[in-house]
Amino acid sequence: MRVLFGSSEVYPLAKTGGLADVSAALPKALTALGVETHLLLPGYPRAIQAASNKTVEIELADFMGAGPFRLISARTPDSALPIWLVDCPSLFRRPGGPYQDQDGQDWPDNARRFALFSHVAARLSRGQLFGGWHADVVHANDWPTGLVPAILAEIPGQRPATIFTIHNLAYQGLFTAAIYSQLGLSDEAFNPEGLEFHGKISFLKAGIRYSDQLTTVSPTYAREILTSEYGCGLQGLLQQRAQDLVGILNGADYEIWDPSRDVYLPNNFSLANMAGKRACKTALQDEFGVKADLEAPLIVFVSRITDQKMADVVAAALPEVIGDGALCVLLGDGERHLEEQFEAAALRYPGRIAFRVGYEEPLAHRLVAGGDILLHPARYEPCGLTQLYAMRYGTLPVVRGTGGLRDTVVDANDDTLNRGTATGFMFEGASSEDMVRCVGRALALYRQPVAWRKVQRHAMAQNFGWEDSARRYRALYHSLAPGAVATPQPVVADPILEHVAG
Ligand code: ADP
């Protein structure tokens, strides 16, 4: 079984969120299960720089007016997974992030960038770029790879099976119809039965409409996206395809997120020896300049600062969140006006609230390790990874009961506390009062050290490793490509292939 795993983010080469973690950990788990998994990532400068064992495999001709480009074959730095990088200088060689420039503005040519990436994925998977290599299954992820199933569906002849995973339905890759002719797609596909969405091109809809199999990242989110509340306007199409849609819970990579060997922590710790966690808390209080008080409950927030993550509610509720003697340390970046509210709260409550704007991987580890409580609300949450990490670090999550948060956290109530199954705290509504009340319950339990320790130990013992979920993906691959033999099909008059040299 050979899988081409296409993603716009792969940790540690490129990351803006959970997609990067999943695109590194799932291929690693699949490889361990004997699935030959090959990654494909745009050749962002930092990704090319950080990848190891680089060789230029193939030079490709101008396509979609993007100029000549090449495919670099490499390995991921940590786990040595095979990866191809699409090194197209005019589209990917620039400072900034995968989707936005340094000022947070979307790149104006995102449609062309990820269309080219998707065309390369499709050709590669059919064995058209390297004589010897083809995929049995192409696994595409989120809108940047949404065109891959559409392109493959249009090509006559044998093709690999396609799986499309929705990591976040709200990011749709919507573009003006005026550029459709630049994307190398057939005219027929641009209609409401195809990839058109209210007069625009929707990369996400293309993935949903044309893939053989759909997955999303938790069972609850798989049900939620069939409703108008969570369906982002695509619930109708998703309902049509409900038979092909399955929710497979994301996992945590415990080689990276394990407090007993996390290289980013000042002190390591484990269930058997929690002294290091207290040292992490002290170090975090020091690093952020909040009160050096080991007994005060320390609430941490590590998140994109967006509407999805209820950052507006968090910002407004901060005075109440710390009302009961708690301290609060926040790290994140996102919408500027919300960052400003966080900054204002930190100024108003020096020593009690501290905020760092930014995206810093090592710091995220230190917050997750040093906190007592992770504040992790969301209006919707496809899966959520941070709460999984926090539980392993003995930092009890406060979450809203939606999507993967509902599937992974067991609320501490009388019943679950008695049975010893509680792992965190969950609220239902999305109001400030709902959240603050839930934080209050967490703080009350914190003041009962014996009960707290019991929940903490149970949370740390949870296993959200990738093994089970990777097995489920492998089973899906096999159901889609039972014989797992695809033969490369040459395509006539394909501009991307005309000048292949190498
Ligand atoms: P999402 O993908 O919606 O942002 P997830 O919970 O699935 O949410 O994944 C978030 C990932 O991004 C986690 O690995 C988390 O540690 C990381 N992260 C979020 N914000 C920051 C930040 N400001 N700095 C560093 N890492 C962050």
Coordinates of C-alpha atoms and ligand atoms in Angstrom, one line a residue:
M1 CA 0.0 0.0 0.0
R2 CA 1.5 3.3 -1.1
V3 CA 0.0 6.5 0.0
L4 CA 0.8 10.1 -1.1
F5 CA -0.1 12.3 1.8
G6 CA -0.5 15.9 0.6
S7 CA -0.6 18.7 3.1
S8 CA 0.1 22.4 3.2
E9 CA 1.7 22.0 6.7
V10 CA 4.0 19.4 8.2
Y11 CA 5.6 19.8 11.6
P12 CA 8.4 20.9 12.1
L13 CA 8.8 22.1 8.5
A14 CA 5.7 24.4 8.4
K15 CA 3.1 24.9 11.1
T16 CA 0.2 27.2 11.8
G17 CA -1.9 24.8 13.8
G18 CA -3.0 21.2 14.4
L19 CA -2.9 20.2 10.7
A20 CA 0.9 20.3 10.9
D21 CA 1.0 18.0 13.9
V22 CA -1.4 15.6 12.3
S23 CA 0.5 15.6 9.0
A24 CA 3.7 14.6 10.7
A25 CA 2.3 12.1 13.3
L26 CA -0.2 10.2 11.2
P27 CA 2.2 9.4 8.4
K28 CA 4.7 8.3 11.0
A29 CA 2.1 6.0 12.6
L30 CA 1.1 4.7 9.2
T31 CA 4.7 3.9 8.3
A32 CA 5.0 2.0 11.5
L33 CA 2.0 -0.1 10.4
G34 CA 3.7 -0.9 7.1
V35 CA 1.9 1.6 4.9
E36 CA 4.5 3.2 2.6
T37 CA 3.6 6.9 3.1
H38 CA 5.2 9.7 1.2
L39 CA 4.6 13.3 2.1
L40 CA 4.1 16.2 -0.3
L41 CA 4.5 19.8 0.9
P42 CA 5.0 23.1 -0.8
G43 CA 8.6 24.2 -0.9
Y44 CA 8.4 27.1 1.6
P45 CA 12.0 28.4 2.1
R46 CA 12.1 27.4 5.8
A47 CA 10.8 23.9 5.0
I48 CA 13.5 23.4 2.3
Q49 CA 16.1 24.7 4.7
A50 CA 15.0 22.4 7.5
A51 CA 14.5 19.2 5.5
S52 CA 17.3 16.7 5.5
N53 CA 18.8 14.5 2.8
K54 CA 17.7 16.8 0.0
T55 CA 18.2 15.9 -3.6
V56 CA 16.7 17.5 -6.6
E57 CA 14.6 14.7 -8.2
I58 CA 13.1 16.4 -11.2
E59 CA 13.0 19.7 -13.0
L60 CA 9.6 20.7 -14.3
A61 CA 8.5 23.1 -17.0
D62 CA 6.4 26.2 -16.6
F63 CA 2.9 25.4 -15.8
M64 CA 0.0 27.9 -15.1
G65 CA 2.5 30.6 -15.8
A66 CA 4.4 30.0 -12.6
G67 CA 7.8 29.5 -14.3
P68 CA 10.0 26.4 -14.2
F69 CA 10.1 24.6 -10.9
R70 CA 11.4 21.4 -9.4
L71 CA 10.6 18.7 -7.0
I72 CA 13.0 18.1 -4.2
S73 CA 13.2 14.7 -2.5
A74 CA 14.0 14.9 1.2
R75 CA 13.4 13.5 4.6
T76 CA 11.6 15.1 7.6
P77 CA 14.2 16.2 10.2
D78 CA 12.9 14.2 13.2
S79 CA 11.4 11.1 11.9
A80 CA 13.1 10.8 8.5
L81 CA 9.8 10.3 6.6
P82 CA 10.2 10.6 2.9
I83 CA 8.9 14.0 1.7
W84 CA 8.7 15.8 -1.7
L85 CA 8.8 19.6 -1.7
V86 CA 7.4 21.5 -4.6
D87 CA 10.0 24.1 -5.1
C88 CA 8.3 26.7 -7.3
P89 CA 10.1 30.0 -6.6
S90 CA 7.5 32.3 -8.0
L91 CA 4.8 30.8 -5.8
F92 CA 6.4 29.5 -2.6
R93 CA 9.8 31.2 -2.2
R94 CA 8.8 34.3 -0.1
P95 CA 8.9 35.3 3.5
G96 CA 5.8 34.9 5.7
G97 CA 3.5 32.0 6.4
P98 CA 2.0 29.2 4.3
Y99 CA -1.1 31.3 3.5
Q100 CA -0.3 34.8 4.6
D101 CA 2.4 37.4 4.4
Q102 CA 4.1 38.8 7.4
D103 CA 1.3 41.3 8.0
G104 CA -1.3 38.6 8.1
Q105 CA -2.7 39.3 4.7
D106 CA -3.7 36.3 2.5
W107 CA -1.3 35.9 -0.4
P108 CA -3.3 37.2 -3.4
D109 CA -2.3 34.2 -5.5
N110 CA -3.3 31.5 -3.1
A111 CA -5.6 29.9 -5.6
R112 CA -2.7 29.5 -8.1
R113 CA -0.3 28.4 -5.4
F114 CA -2.4 25.5 -4.2
A115 CA -3.8 24.7 -7.6
L116 CA -0.2 24.1 -8.8
F117 CA 0.5 22.1 -5.7
S118 CA -2.6 20.0 -6.3
H119 CA -1.7 19.4 -10.0
V120 CA 1.7 18.1 -8.9
A121 CA 0.1 15.8 -6.3
A122 CA -2.2 14.4 -8.9
R123 CA 0.6 13.7 -11.5
L124 CA 2.9 12.3 -8.9
S125 CA 0.3 9.9 -7.5
R126 CA -0.4 8.5 -11.0
G127 CA 3.2 7.7 -11.5
Q128 CA 3.7 10.4 -14.2
L129 CA 6.6 12.2 -12.6
F130 CA 8.8 9.4 -11.5
G131 CA 8.8 6.3 -13.6
G132 CA 8.8 4.0 -10.7
W133 CA 6.6 5.7 -8.1
H134 CA 2.8 5.9 -8.0
A135 CA 0.3 5.9 -5.2
D136 CA -2.5 3.5 -4.5
V137 CA -4.2 6.2 -2.4
V138 CA -3.9 9.9 -2.3
H139 CA -4.7 11.4 1.1
A140 CA -5.5 15.1 0.7
N141 CA -6.0 17.4 3.7
D142 CA -8.1 20.6 3.9
W143 CA -8.8 23.2 1.3
P144 CA -5.2 23.6 0.0
T145 CA -5.3 20.1 -1.4
G146 CA -9.0 20.1 -2.2
L147 CA -8.4 20.2 -5.9
V148 CA -6.4 17.0 -5.9
P149 CA -9.5 14.7 -6.0
A150 CA -11.1 17.0 -8.6
I151 CA -8.1 16.9 -10.9
L152 CA -7.8 13.1 -10.6
A153 CA -11.5 12.6 -11.2
E154 CA -11.2 14.5 -14.5
I155 CA -8.3 12.4 -15.8
P156 CA -9.5 9.5 -17.9
G157 CA -8.1 6.0 -17.1
Q158 CA -7.0 4.4 -14.0
R159 CA -6.2 6.6 -11.0
P160 CA -5.4 6.2 -7.4
A161 CA -8.2 6.3 -4.8
T162 CA -8.7 9.6 -3.0
I163 CA -9.3 10.4 0.6
F164 CA -10.1 13.9 1.7
T165 CA -9.8 14.8 5.4
I166 CA -11.6 17.9 6.7
H167 CA -9.5 19.3 9.5
N168 CA -11.6 22.5 9.6
L169 CA -14.7 23.1 7.5
A170 CA -14.6 26.8 8.1
Y171 CA -11.5 27.5 6.0
Q172 CA -12.9 26.9 2.5
G173 CA -10.4 28.2 0.1
L174 CA -12.9 30.5 -1.7
F175 CA -11.7 32.4 -4.7
T176 CA -13.2 34.6 -7.4
A177 CA -14.6 32.9 -10.5
A178 CA -12.6 35.3 -12.6
I179 CA -9.4 33.3 -12.1
Y180 CA -10.9 29.9 -12.8
S181 CA -9.4 29.7 -16.3
Q182 CA -5.9 30.0 -14.7
L183 CA -6.2 26.9 -12.6
G184 CA -5.9 24.2 -15.2
L185 CA -9.4 22.7 -14.5
S186 CA -12.1 21.7 -16.9
D187 CA -14.9 24.1 -17.6
E188 CA -17.5 21.5 -16.6
A189 CA -16.4 21.4 -13.0
F190 CA -17.4 25.0 -12.4
N191 CA -21.0 24.6 -11.6
P192 CA -23.0 24.2 -8.3
E193 CA -22.9 20.4 -8.8
G194 CA -19.1 20.6 -9.0
L195 CA -16.8 23.0 -7.1
E196 CA -18.7 26.2 -7.5
F197 CA -20.0 27.7 -4.2
H198 CA -22.3 30.6 -4.6
G199 CA -20.5 31.9 -7.7
K200 CA -17.1 31.3 -6.3
I201 CA -14.5 28.6 -6.6
S202 CA -14.4 26.5 -3.5
F203 CA -11.3 24.3 -3.1
L204 CA -12.9 22.7 0.0
K205 CA -16.0 21.8 -1.8
A206 CA -13.9 20.3 -4.6
G207 CA -12.4 17.9 -2.1
I208 CA -15.7 17.0 -0.6
R209 CA -17.5 16.6 -3.9
Y210 CA -14.8 14.6 -5.8
S211 CA -13.0 12.4 -3.3
D212 CA -13.8 8.7 -3.0
Q213 CA -13.8 8.9 0.8
L214 CA -14.3 11.7 3.3
T215 CA -13.0 11.8 6.8
T216 CA -13.0 14.3 9.5
V217 CA -11.0 14.4 12.8
S218 CA -13.5 13.4 15.4
P219 CA -16.8 11.4 15.5
T220 CA -18.8 14.3 17.0
Y221 CA -17.6 16.8 14.4
A222 CA -18.5 14.3 11.7
R223 CA -22.1 14.5 13.0
E224 CA -22.0 18.2 13.6
I225 CA -21.0 19.2 10.1
L226 CA -24.2 17.7 8.7
T227 CA -26.2 20.4 10.5
S228 CA -26.8 24.0 9.4
E229 CA -25.2 25.2 12.7
Y230 CA -21.8 23.7 11.9
G231 CA -22.0 22.9 8.2
C232 CA -20.7 26.3 6.9
G233 CA -23.2 26.1 4.0
L234 CA -21.8 22.7 2.9
Q235 CA -24.2 20.6 5.0
G236 CA -26.3 19.7 2.0
L237 CA -23.4 18.2 0.1
L238 CA -22.1 16.6 3.2
Q239 CA -25.5 15.0 3.9
Q240 CA -25.5 13.6 0.3
R241 CA -22.1 12.1 1.0
A242 CA -22.8 11.0 4.6
Q243 CA -22.3 7.4 3.7
D244 CA -18.7 8.1 2.7
L245 CA -17.9 10.3 5.7
V246 CA -16.3 9.0 8.8
G247 CA -14.9 10.7 11.9
I248 CA -11.5 9.3 13.0
L249 CA -10.2 11.0 16.2
N250 CA -6.8 12.7 15.9
G251 CA -4.0 11.5 18.2
A252 CA -1.2 13.0 20.1
D253 CA 2.4 12.3 19.2
Y254 CA 3.8 11.3 22.5
E255 CA 7.4 11.3 21.2
I256 CA 7.1 15.0 21.0
W257 CA 4.5 15.7 23.7
D258 CA 5.7 13.7 26.7
P259 CA 6.6 15.6 29.9
S260 CA 9.2 12.9 30.9
R261 CA 11.4 13.7 27.9
D262 CA 10.1 17.1 26.4
V263 CA 13.3 18.9 25.5
Y264 CA 11.6 22.3 25.8
L265 CA 11.0 22.0 29.5
P266 CA 13.3 23.3 32.3
N267 CA 12.4 20.2 34.2
N268 CA 10.9 16.9 33.2
F269 CA 8.3 15.0 35.1
S270 CA 6.0 12.0 34.9
L271 CA 3.1 10.4 36.8
A272 CA 5.7 8.8 39.1
N273 CA 7.6 11.9 39.8
M274 CA 5.7 15.2 39.7
A275 CA 8.3 17.4 41.3
G276 CA 9.4 18.7 37.9
K277 CA 5.9 20.0 37.2
R278 CA 6.2 22.3 40.2
A279 CA 9.5 23.5 38.8
C280 CA 7.9 24.1 35.4
K281 CA 5.2 26.2 37.1
T282 CA 7.8 28.3 39.0
A283 CA 9.8 28.8 35.8
L284 CA 6.7 29.8 33.9
Q285 CA 5.6 32.3 36.5
D286 CA 9.1 33.7 36.4
E287 CA 9.3 33.8 32.6
F288 CA 6.0 35.7 32.3
G289 CA 6.5 37.9 35.3
V290 CA 3.3 36.8 37.2
K291 CA 3.3 36.4 41.0
A292 CA 5.7 33.7 42.1
D293 CA 3.1 31.7 44.0
L294 CA 3.1 27.9 43.7
E295 CA -0.2 27.6 45.5
A296 CA -2.2 30.0 43.3
P297 CA -3.9 28.1 40.5
L298 CA -2.2 28.9 37.2
I299 CA -4.5 29.0 34.2
V300 CA -2.8 28.8 30.8
F301 CA -4.2 29.6 27.3
V302 CA -2.3 28.5 24.2
S303 CA -4.3 29.1 21.0
R304 CA -4.9 30.9 17.8
I305 CA -6.6 34.1 18.9
T306 CA -9.7 33.8 16.8
D307 CA -13.5 33.7 16.9
Q308 CA -13.4 29.9 16.7
K309 CA -11.4 29.7 19.9
M310 CA -13.8 32.1 21.7
A311 CA -10.9 34.5 22.2
D312 CA -13.4 37.4 22.4
V313 CA -15.1 35.7 25.3
V314 CA -11.8 34.9 27.0
A315 CA -10.6 38.5 26.6
A316 CA -13.8 39.9 28.1
A317 CA -13.9 37.3 30.9
L318 CA -10.3 37.6 32.1
P319 CA -11.0 39.7 35.1
E320 CA -13.5 37.2 36.3
V321 CA -11.3 34.2 35.4
I322 CA -8.7 35.5 37.8
G323 CA -11.2 36.7 40.3
D324 CA -10.8 33.8 42.6
G325 CA -7.0 34.3 43.2
A326 CA -5.9 32.5 40.0
L327 CA -3.1 33.7 37.8
C328 CA -3.4 33.6 34.0
V329 CA -0.7 33.3 31.3
L330 CA -1.7 33.5 27.7
L331 CA 0.2 32.8 24.4
G332 CA -1.2 33.2 21.0
D333 CA -1.6 35.2 17.8
G334 CA -4.5 35.9 15.5
E335 CA -6.9 38.7 15.2
R336 CA -5.2 42.0 16.1
H337 CA -8.2 43.6 17.9
L338 CA -8.5 40.6 20.2
E339 CA -4.7 40.6 20.8
E340 CA -5.1 44.2 21.9
Q341 CA -7.8 43.2 24.4
F342 CA -5.5 40.6 25.8
E343 CA -2.7 43.2 26.0
A344 CA -5.0 45.6 27.8
A345 CA -6.0 43.0 30.4
A346 CA -2.3 42.2 31.0
L347 CA -1.6 45.9 31.5
R348 CA -4.5 46.3 33.9
Y349 CA -3.6 43.3 36.0
P350 CA 0.2 43.2 36.2
G351 CA 1.5 40.2 38.0
R352 CA -1.9 38.4 37.6
I353 CA -2.3 38.2 33.9
A354 CA 0.5 38.0 31.3
F355 CA 0.2 37.7 27.6
R356 CA 2.8 37.0 24.9
V357 CA 1.7 37.6 21.3
G358 CA 3.3 35.2 19.0
Y359 CA 3.7 31.6 17.8
E360 CA 6.4 29.9 19.6
E361 CA 6.6 26.2 19.8
P362 CA 8.9 25.8 22.8
L363 CA 6.9 28.3 24.8
A364 CA 3.7 26.4 24.0
H365 CA 5.3 23.3 25.6
R366 CA 6.3 25.3 28.7
L367 CA 2.8 26.7 29.1
V368 CA 1.2 23.3 28.8
A369 CA 3.6 21.9 31.3
G370 CA 3.7 24.7 33.8
G371 CA 0.0 25.4 34.1
D372 CA -2.6 23.8 36.4
I373 CA -5.6 24.5 34.1
L374 CA -5.7 24.8 30.3
L375 CA -8.4 27.2 29.3
H376 CA -9.4 25.9 25.8
P377 CA -12.9 27.0 24.8
A378 CA -14.2 26.9 21.2
R379 CA -17.3 27.7 19.3
Y380 CA -16.5 24.7 17.2
E381 CA -13.6 22.3 17.4
P382 CA -13.0 19.6 14.8
C383 CA -10.7 17.7 17.2
G384 CA -8.3 19.9 19.1
L385 CA -4.9 18.7 20.1
T386 CA -3.9 21.1 22.8
Q387 CA -6.3 19.5 25.3
L388 CA -4.8 16.1 24.6
Y389 CA -1.3 17.4 25.2
A390 CA -2.4 19.2 28.4
M391 CA -3.9 16.1 29.9
R392 CA -0.7 14.2 29.4
Y393 CA 1.1 17.0 31.2
G394 CA -1.3 17.0 34.2
T395 CA -2.8 20.3 33.2
L396 CA -6.6 19.9 33.4
P397 CA -8.5 21.3 30.4
V398 CA -11.5 23.5 30.6
V399 CA -13.3 23.0 27.3
R400 CA -16.7 23.6 25.6
G401 CA -18.6 20.4 24.7
T402 CA -18.2 20.5 21.0
G403 CA -16.5 18.4 18.3
G404 CA -13.4 16.6 19.4
L405 CA -13.4 18.4 22.8
R406 CA -16.5 16.4 23.7
D407 CA -14.9 13.2 22.4
T408 CA -11.8 13.6 24.5
V409 CA -12.5 15.3 27.8
V410 CA -14.6 13.8 30.6
D411 CA -16.2 16.5 32.7
A412 CA -15.6 16.3 36.4
N413 CA -19.0 16.0 38.1
D414 CA -20.2 14.1 41.1
D415 CA -20.7 11.0 39.1
T416 CA -17.4 10.9 37.2
L417 CA -15.5 12.1 40.3
N418 CA -16.9 9.1 42.2
R419 CA -16.1 6.7 39.4
G420 CA -12.7 8.2 38.9
T421 CA -13.2 8.8 35.2
A422 CA -13.0 12.6 35.1
T423 CA -10.2 14.2 33.1
G424 CA -11.2 17.9 32.9
F425 CA -14.1 20.3 32.8
M426 CA -16.7 20.9 30.2
F427 CA -19.3 23.6 29.6
E428 CA -22.1 23.7 27.0
G429 CA -23.2 27.2 26.2
A430 CA -20.8 29.7 24.5
S431 CA -21.4 32.6 26.8
S432 CA -18.9 34.2 29.1
E433 CA -21.1 33.1 32.1
D434 CA -21.0 29.5 31.0
M435 CA -17.2 29.6 30.7
V436 CA -16.5 31.5 33.9
R437 CA -18.8 29.1 35.8
C438 CA -16.8 26.2 34.5
V439 CA -13.5 27.8 35.4
G440 CA -15.0 28.3 38.8
R441 CA -15.7 24.6 39.1
A442 CA -12.1 23.9 38.1
L443 CA -10.7 26.3 40.7
A444 CA -12.9 24.8 43.4
L445 CA -11.6 21.3 42.7
Y446 CA -8.0 22.7 42.6
R447 CA -8.6 23.7 46.3
Q448 CA -9.2 20.1 47.1
P449 CA -5.7 18.7 46.5
V450 CA -6.6 15.0 47.0
A451 CA -9.5 15.1 44.5
W452 CA -7.4 17.2 42.1
R453 CA -4.5 14.8 42.2
K454 CA -6.8 12.0 41.4
V455 CA -8.3 13.6 38.3
Q456 CA -4.8 14.8 37.3
R457 CA -3.4 11.3 37.5
H458 CA -6.3 9.9 35.5
A459 CA -5.9 12.6 32.8
M460 CA -2.1 11.9 32.6
A461 CA -2.8 8.2 32.1
Q462 CA -5.1 8.7 29.1
N463 CA -3.7 7.3 25.9
F464 CA -4.6 9.3 22.8
G465 CA -1.7 7.9 20.8
W466 CA -2.1 7.5 17.1
E467 CA -2.0 3.7 16.9
D468 CA -5.8 3.0 16.8
S469 CA -6.6 5.9 14.5
A470 CA -3.8 5.0 12.1
R471 CA -5.2 1.5 11.9
R472 CA -8.5 2.9 11.0
Y473 CA -7.0 5.0 8.2
R474 CA -5.1 1.9 7.0
A475 CA -8.3 -0.1 6.9
L476 CA -10.0 2.7 4.8
Y477 CA -7.1 2.8 2.4
H478 CA -7.4 -1.0 1.9
S479 CA -11.1 -0.8 1.4
L480 CA -10.6 1.9 -1.3
A481 CA -7.7 0.2 -3.1
P482 CA -8.2 -3.5 -2.2
G483 CA -5.6 -4.8 -4.6
A484 CA -3.4 -1.8 -4.0
V485 CA -2.1 -1.9 -7.6
A486 CA -2.4 1.1 -9.7
T487 CA -0.6 1.4 -13.0
P488 CA 0.8 4.7 -14.2
Q489 CA -1.1 6.2 -17.1
P490 CA 0.7 8.5 -19.4
V491 CA -1.4 11.6 -20.3
V492 CA -1.2 13.1 -23.7
A493 CA -0.5 16.9 -24.1
D494 CA -0.1 17.6 -20.4
P495 CA 1.9 20.9 -20.1
I496 CA 3.4 19.9 -16.8
L497 CA 4.9 16.8 -18.4
E498 CA 6.0 18.2 -21.7
H499 CA 9.4 19.4 -20.6
V500 CA 10.1 16.9 -17.9
A501 CA 13.9 16.7 -17.8
G502 CA 15.5 14.7 -15.1
Ligands
ADP1 P1 -6.0 24.5 15.6 O1 -5.3 23.6 14.6 O2 -7.4 24.8 15.4 O3 -5.2 25.8 15.8 P2 -5.4 22.4 17.6 O4 -5.6 22.3 19.1 O5 -5.8 21.3 16.7 O6 -6.0 23.8 17.1 O7 -3.8 22.6 17.4 C1 -3.1 23.7 17.8 C2 -1.6 23.4 17.7 O8 -1.0 24.6 17.5 C3 -1.0 22.8 18.9 O9 0.1 22.0 18.6 C4 -0.7 24.0 19.8 O10 0.3 23.7 20.7 C5 -0.2 24.9 18.7 N1 -0.3 26.3 19.0 C6 -1.4 27.1 19.0 N2 -1.1 28.4 19.3 C7 0.2 28.4 19.4 C8 1.1 29.5 19.7 N3 0.7 30.7 19.9 N4 2.4 29.2 19.8 C9 2.9 27.9 19.6 N5 2.0 26.9 19.3 C10 0.7 27.1 19.3

